[in-house]
Amino acid sequence: MIRYLYADQLLAFPKLRESMLKDRAVQFHQRLKWEVTIDANGFEQDQYDSLNPLYVIWETAAGLHGGSMRFLPTAGATMVNDFFCHLNGQSVSDDRIWETTRFCISPSAPDGNRIAALLMLAGAQLGVGLGLSHAVGVFDARMVRIYRQLGWPPEVLGTEGKGREAISAGLWEFRPELLSQLATKAGVTKEVAAHWFARAFGLERTMIAA
């Protein structure tokens, strides 16, 4: 199932939190060879994890991390503005645009493609449910195929590098009509996605978004 948890709420789920941070270390440090910080516990964390971001997490039946992504409002500090502003040529600061980062699939996930679809669906539901206009994020070349397969590619704001080494900044527009399409790709109904959101943020907000 999907959980929407702010960092301070995630502390109440230590097994989920610890497995997420360890899976991030495997994906970003070991597999992708990014220059990230790994602590003595084997956790991958950065300064943005200390800003009480909102995590969208696929939780397994055992209560462990299956996949996740992180959101922060662009009105505050964000990775895209602090490190990748040159890709867009200007900073992004808007109450209705949130940054998404740390898209991670657990190495033990039995079906990474489905979990990717579930996370994208949950992200779209978050944006629609909160009345946001867009998500902004930086992505590498390996993610382009995934976005296209899901039918929700971003508007590319700028790119540096070529081929597999390319990184880009992009905007994803939140539109209610995306939910049915992404739900089909994820193998669930849009009502299930609405239930995940309502459990975290309240039924009234979900009804308004619908």
mmCIF file of C-alpha atoms in Angstrom:
data_model
loop_
_atom_site.group_PDB
_atom_site.id
_atom_site.type_symbol
_atom_site.label_atom_id
_atom_site.label_comp_id
_atom_site.label_asym_id
_atom_site.label_seq_id
_atom_site.Cartn_x
_atom_site.Cartn_y
_atom_site.Cartn_z
ATOM 1 C CA MET A 1 0.000 0.000 0.000
ATOM 2 C CA ILE A 2 0.956 3.624 -0.416
ATOM 3 C CA ARG A 3 1.704 5.790 2.592
ATOM 4 C CA TYR A 4 2.038 9.568 2.544
ATOM 5 C CA LEU A 5 4.239 10.478 5.501
ATOM 6 C CA TYR A 6 6.071 13.635 6.474
ATOM 7 C CA ALA A 7 9.528 13.033 7.927
ATOM 8 C CA ASP A 8 8.352 13.627 11.485
ATOM 9 C CA GLN A 9 5.520 11.106 10.964
ATOM 10 C CA LEU A 10 7.891 8.558 9.448
ATOM 11 C CA LEU A 11 9.744 8.358 12.765
ATOM 12 C CA ALA A 12 6.762 6.383 14.069
ATOM 13 C CA PHE A 13 7.523 3.676 11.476
ATOM 14 C CA PRO A 14 11.184 2.808 12.207
ATOM 15 C CA LYS A 15 11.261 -0.379 10.135
ATOM 16 C CA LEU A 16 9.806 1.396 7.115
ATOM 17 C CA ARG A 17 12.128 4.388 7.517
ATOM 18 C CA GLU A 18 15.279 2.350 8.004
ATOM 19 C CA SER A 19 14.600 0.070 5.039
ATOM 20 C CA MET A 20 13.894 3.105 2.834
ATOM 21 C CA LEU A 21 17.170 4.809 3.734
ATOM 22 C CA LYS A 22 19.127 1.573 3.226
ATOM 23 C CA ASP A 23 17.472 0.969 -0.148
ATOM 24 C CA ARG A 24 18.361 4.529 -1.157
ATOM 25 C CA ALA A 25 21.992 3.779 -0.287
ATOM 26 C CA VAL A 26 21.951 0.692 -2.498
ATOM 27 C CA GLN A 27 20.348 2.468 -5.443
ATOM 28 C CA PHE A 28 22.117 5.812 -5.402
ATOM 29 C CA HIS A 29 25.515 4.926 -3.908
ATOM 30 C CA GLN A 30 26.180 1.318 -4.856
ATOM 31 C CA ARG A 31 24.342 0.972 -8.163
ATOM 32 C CA LEU A 32 24.276 4.467 -9.671
ATOM 33 C CA LYS A 33 27.575 5.610 -8.077
ATOM 34 C CA TRP A 34 26.201 9.023 -7.091
ATOM 35 C CA GLU A 35 28.239 11.101 -4.662
ATOM 36 C CA VAL A 36 25.876 10.741 -1.730
ATOM 37 C CA THR A 37 26.510 10.466 1.998
ATOM 38 C CA ILE A 38 26.125 7.098 3.716
ATOM 39 C CA ASP A 39 26.166 7.120 7.521
ATOM 40 C CA ALA A 40 27.337 4.480 9.981
ATOM 41 C CA ASN A 41 23.930 2.793 9.836
ATOM 42 C CA GLY A 42 24.135 2.393 6.076
ATOM 43 C CA PHE A 43 21.486 5.090 5.538
ATOM 44 C CA GLU A 44 21.510 7.519 2.606
ATOM 45 C CA GLN A 45 20.322 10.940 3.742
ATOM 46 C CA ASP A 46 20.946 14.527 2.688
ATOM 47 C CA GLN A 47 20.128 18.007 3.974
ATOM 48 C CA TYR A 48 16.669 17.956 2.427
ATOM 49 C CA ASP A 49 15.612 15.008 4.588
ATOM 50 C CA SER A 50 16.005 17.363 7.559
ATOM 51 C CA LEU A 51 13.401 19.816 6.151
ATOM 52 C CA ASN A 52 10.422 17.596 7.019
ATOM 53 C CA PRO A 53 9.687 16.578 3.411
ATOM 54 C CA LEU A 54 6.697 14.502 2.419
ATOM 55 C CA TYR A 55 7.548 10.928 1.447
ATOM 56 C CA VAL A 56 5.358 8.837 -0.834
ATOM 57 C CA ILE A 57 6.192 5.240 0.040
ATOM 58 C CA TRP A 58 5.069 1.876 -1.251
ATOM 59 C CA GLU A 59 4.988 -0.271 1.903
ATOM 60 C CA THR A 60 5.237 -4.042 1.531
ATOM 61 C CA ALA A 61 3.054 -6.504 3.417
ATOM 62 C CA ALA A 62 5.976 -6.978 5.826
ATOM 63 C CA GLY A 63 6.030 -3.259 6.622
ATOM 64 C CA LEU A 64 9.203 -2.624 4.631
ATOM 65 C CA HIS A 65 10.091 -0.148 1.915
ATOM 66 C CA GLY A 66 9.209 -1.222 -1.615
ATOM 67 C CA GLY A 67 9.710 2.121 -3.335
ATOM 68 C CA SER A 68 9.484 5.830 -2.587
ATOM 69 C CA MET A 69 9.834 9.419 -3.703
ATOM 70 C CA ARG A 70 10.269 12.673 -1.795
ATOM 71 C CA PHE A 71 8.418 15.990 -2.145
ATOM 72 C CA LEU A 72 9.237 19.523 -0.975
ATOM 73 C CA PRO A 73 7.490 22.822 -1.816
ATOM 74 C CA THR A 74 9.607 24.966 -4.126
ATOM 75 C CA ALA A 75 8.773 28.005 -1.985
ATOM 76 C CA GLY A 76 11.509 26.697 0.332
ATOM 77 C CA ALA A 77 14.917 25.099 -0.166
ATOM 78 C CA THR A 78 15.060 22.514 -2.950
ATOM 79 C CA MET A 79 17.699 20.546 -4.765
ATOM 80 C CA VAL A 80 16.628 21.808 -8.180
ATOM 81 C CA ASN A 81 17.186 25.430 -7.131
ATOM 82 C CA ASP A 82 20.299 24.849 -5.051
ATOM 83 C CA PHE A 83 22.211 22.644 -7.476
ATOM 84 C CA PHE A 84 20.480 22.455 -10.863
ATOM 85 C CA CYS A 85 19.184 25.961 -11.478
ATOM 86 C CA HIS A 86 21.457 26.191 -14.532
ATOM 87 C CA LEU A 87 19.391 23.523 -16.303
ATOM 88 C CA ASN A 88 16.340 25.762 -16.282
ATOM 89 C CA GLY A 89 18.095 29.113 -16.375
ATOM 90 C CA GLN A 90 16.093 30.370 -13.412
ATOM 91 C CA SER A 91 14.873 29.203 -10.023
ATOM 92 C CA VAL A 92 11.444 27.672 -9.496
ATOM 93 C CA SER A 93 9.523 29.102 -6.544
ATOM 94 C CA ASP A 94 5.763 28.659 -6.470
ATOM 95 C CA ASP A 95 3.408 27.450 -3.743
ATOM 96 C CA ARG A 96 1.683 25.204 -6.305
ATOM 97 C CA ILE A 97 4.863 23.588 -7.616
ATOM 98 C CA TRP A 98 6.567 20.934 -5.480
ATOM 99 C CA GLU A 99 9.915 19.316 -6.121
ATOM 100 C CA THR A 100 10.151 15.550 -6.405
ATOM 101 C CA THR A 101 13.441 13.763 -5.713
ATOM 102 C CA ARG A 102 14.940 10.444 -4.580
ATOM 103 C CA PHE A 103 12.749 8.209 -6.763
ATOM 104 C CA CYS A 104 13.835 4.817 -5.470
ATOM 105 C CA ILE A 105 12.772 1.216 -6.047
ATOM 106 C CA SER A 106 13.837 -1.411 -3.517
ATOM 107 C CA PRO A 107 16.380 -3.895 -4.934
ATOM 108 C CA SER A 108 14.243 -6.660 -3.444
ATOM 109 C CA ALA A 109 11.055 -5.507 -5.200
ATOM 110 C CA PRO A 110 9.537 -8.367 -7.238
ATOM 111 C CA ASP A 111 8.146 -6.041 -9.938
ATOM 112 C CA GLY A 112 9.981 -2.744 -10.164
ATOM 113 C CA ASN A 113 7.970 -1.541 -13.161
ATOM 114 C CA ARG A 114 4.688 -1.909 -11.304
ATOM 115 C CA ILE A 115 6.027 -0.169 -8.212
ATOM 116 C CA ALA A 116 7.274 2.684 -10.410
ATOM 117 C CA ALA A 117 3.752 2.982 -11.830
ATOM 118 C CA LEU A 118 2.232 2.908 -8.341
ATOM 119 C CA LEU A 119 4.547 5.682 -7.172
ATOM 120 C CA MET A 120 3.774 7.837 -10.209
ATOM 121 C CA LEU A 121 0.051 7.286 -9.615
ATOM 122 C CA ALA A 122 0.437 8.235 -5.959
ATOM 123 C CA GLY A 123 2.428 11.318 -6.925
ATOM 124 C CA ALA A 124 -0.262 12.368 -9.403
ATOM 125 C CA GLN A 125 -2.951 11.817 -6.761
ATOM 126 C CA LEU A 126 -0.969 13.948 -4.338
ATOM 127 C CA GLY A 127 -0.754 16.826 -6.789
ATOM 128 C CA VAL A 128 -4.403 16.659 -7.790
ATOM 129 C CA GLY A 129 -5.558 16.213 -4.210
ATOM 130 C CA LEU A 130 -3.542 19.157 -2.877
ATOM 131 C CA GLY A 131 -4.455 21.398 -5.796
ATOM 132 C CA LEU A 132 -0.894 21.680 -7.053
ATOM 133 C CA SER A 133 -0.153 22.646 -10.639
ATOM 134 C CA HIS A 134 3.133 20.847 -11.299
ATOM 135 C CA ALA A 135 5.961 18.783 -9.921
ATOM 136 C CA VAL A 136 9.512 19.739 -10.839
ATOM 137 C CA GLY A 137 12.460 17.417 -10.724
ATOM 138 C CA VAL A 138 15.824 16.449 -12.129
ATOM 139 C CA PHE A 139 16.125 13.078 -13.821
ATOM 140 C CA ASP A 140 18.727 11.070 -15.690
ATOM 141 C CA ALA A 141 18.465 9.388 -19.067
ATOM 142 C CA ARG A 142 17.422 6.000 -17.629
ATOM 143 C CA MET A 143 14.130 7.485 -16.380
ATOM 144 C CA VAL A 144 12.989 8.826 -19.760
ATOM 145 C CA ARG A 145 11.777 5.406 -20.936
ATOM 146 C CA ILE A 146 9.843 4.847 -17.705
ATOM 147 C CA TYR A 147 8.017 8.165 -17.960
ATOM 148 C CA ARG A 148 7.109 7.525 -21.579
ATOM 149 C CA GLN A 149 5.842 4.019 -20.865
ATOM 150 C CA LEU A 150 3.579 5.410 -18.168
ATOM 151 C CA GLY A 151 2.255 8.068 -20.517
ATOM 152 C CA TRP A 152 3.296 10.945 -18.270
ATOM 153 C CA PRO A 153 6.538 12.401 -19.654
ATOM 154 C CA PRO A 154 7.682 15.746 -18.268
ATOM 155 C CA GLU A 155 8.083 19.004 -20.101
ATOM 156 C CA VAL A 156 11.879 19.232 -20.342
ATOM 157 C CA LEU A 157 13.206 22.574 -19.100
ATOM 158 C CA GLY A 158 16.849 21.953 -19.894
ATOM 159 C CA THR A 159 19.431 19.198 -20.351
ATOM 160 C CA GLU A 160 23.159 18.817 -19.936
ATOM 161 C CA GLY A 161 25.285 15.931 -21.137
ATOM 162 C CA LYS A 162 24.534 13.387 -23.830
ATOM 163 C CA GLY A 163 23.335 9.822 -24.088
ATOM 164 C CA ARG A 164 23.259 7.835 -20.867
ATOM 165 C CA GLU A 165 25.106 10.616 -19.051
ATOM 166 C CA ALA A 166 22.442 13.250 -19.754
ATOM 167 C CA ILE A 167 20.533 14.862 -16.900
ATOM 168 C CA SER A 168 17.488 17.051 -17.339
ATOM 169 C CA ALA A 169 15.125 19.222 -15.343
ATOM 170 C CA GLY A 170 11.444 18.793 -16.078
ATOM 171 C CA LEU A 171 7.902 19.732 -15.118
ATOM 172 C CA TRP A 172 5.054 17.272 -14.709
ATOM 173 C CA GLU A 173 1.602 18.815 -14.928
ATOM 174 C CA PHE A 174 -0.975 17.491 -12.466
ATOM 175 C CA ARG A 175 -4.248 16.720 -14.260
ATOM 176 C CA PRO A 176 -7.193 14.705 -12.866
ATOM 177 C CA GLU A 177 -7.589 12.777 -16.127
ATOM 178 C CA LEU A 178 -4.143 11.241 -15.606
ATOM 179 C CA LEU A 179 -5.342 9.235 -12.626
ATOM 180 C CA SER A 180 -7.328 6.620 -14.572
ATOM 181 C CA GLN A 181 -4.489 6.113 -17.039
ATOM 182 C CA LEU A 182 -1.844 5.718 -14.355
ATOM 183 C CA ALA A 183 -4.103 3.485 -12.260
ATOM 184 C CA THR A 184 -4.477 1.119 -15.210
ATOM 185 C CA LYS A 185 -0.689 1.001 -15.625
ATOM 186 C CA ALA A 186 -0.298 0.329 -11.889
ATOM 187 C CA GLY A 187 -2.914 -2.421 -11.848
ATOM 188 C CA VAL A 188 -5.228 -0.726 -9.343
ATOM 189 C CA THR A 189 -8.285 1.507 -9.561
ATOM 190 C CA LYS A 190 -8.236 5.268 -9.171
ATOM 191 C CA GLU A 191 -10.587 4.747 -6.213
ATOM 192 C CA VAL A 192 -7.804 2.855 -4.446
ATOM 193 C CA ALA A 193 -5.449 5.771 -5.080
ATOM 194 C CA ALA A 194 -8.072 8.162 -3.703
ATOM 195 C CA HIS A 195 -8.354 5.974 -0.591
ATOM 196 C CA TRP A 196 -4.599 6.154 0.034
ATOM 197 C CA PHE A 197 -4.749 9.924 -0.215
ATOM 198 C CA ALA A 198 -7.880 10.234 1.952
ATOM 199 C CA ARG A 199 -6.330 8.116 4.687
ATOM 200 C CA ALA A 200 -3.432 10.578 4.908
ATOM 201 C CA PHE A 201 -5.086 13.915 4.202
ATOM 202 C CA GLY A 202 -8.815 13.491 4.821
ATOM 203 C CA LEU A 203 -11.834 12.513 2.745
ATOM 204 C CA GLU A 204 -13.091 16.091 2.295
ATOM 205 C CA ARG A 205 -9.960 17.121 0.398
ATOM 206 C CA THR A 206 -10.217 14.050 -1.826
ATOM 207 C CA MET A 207 -13.858 14.798 -2.655
ATOM 208 C CA ILE A 208 -12.979 18.375 -3.636
ATOM 209 C CA ALA A 209 -10.157 17.132 -5.870
ATOM 210 C CA ALA A 210 -12.460 14.631 -7.567
#
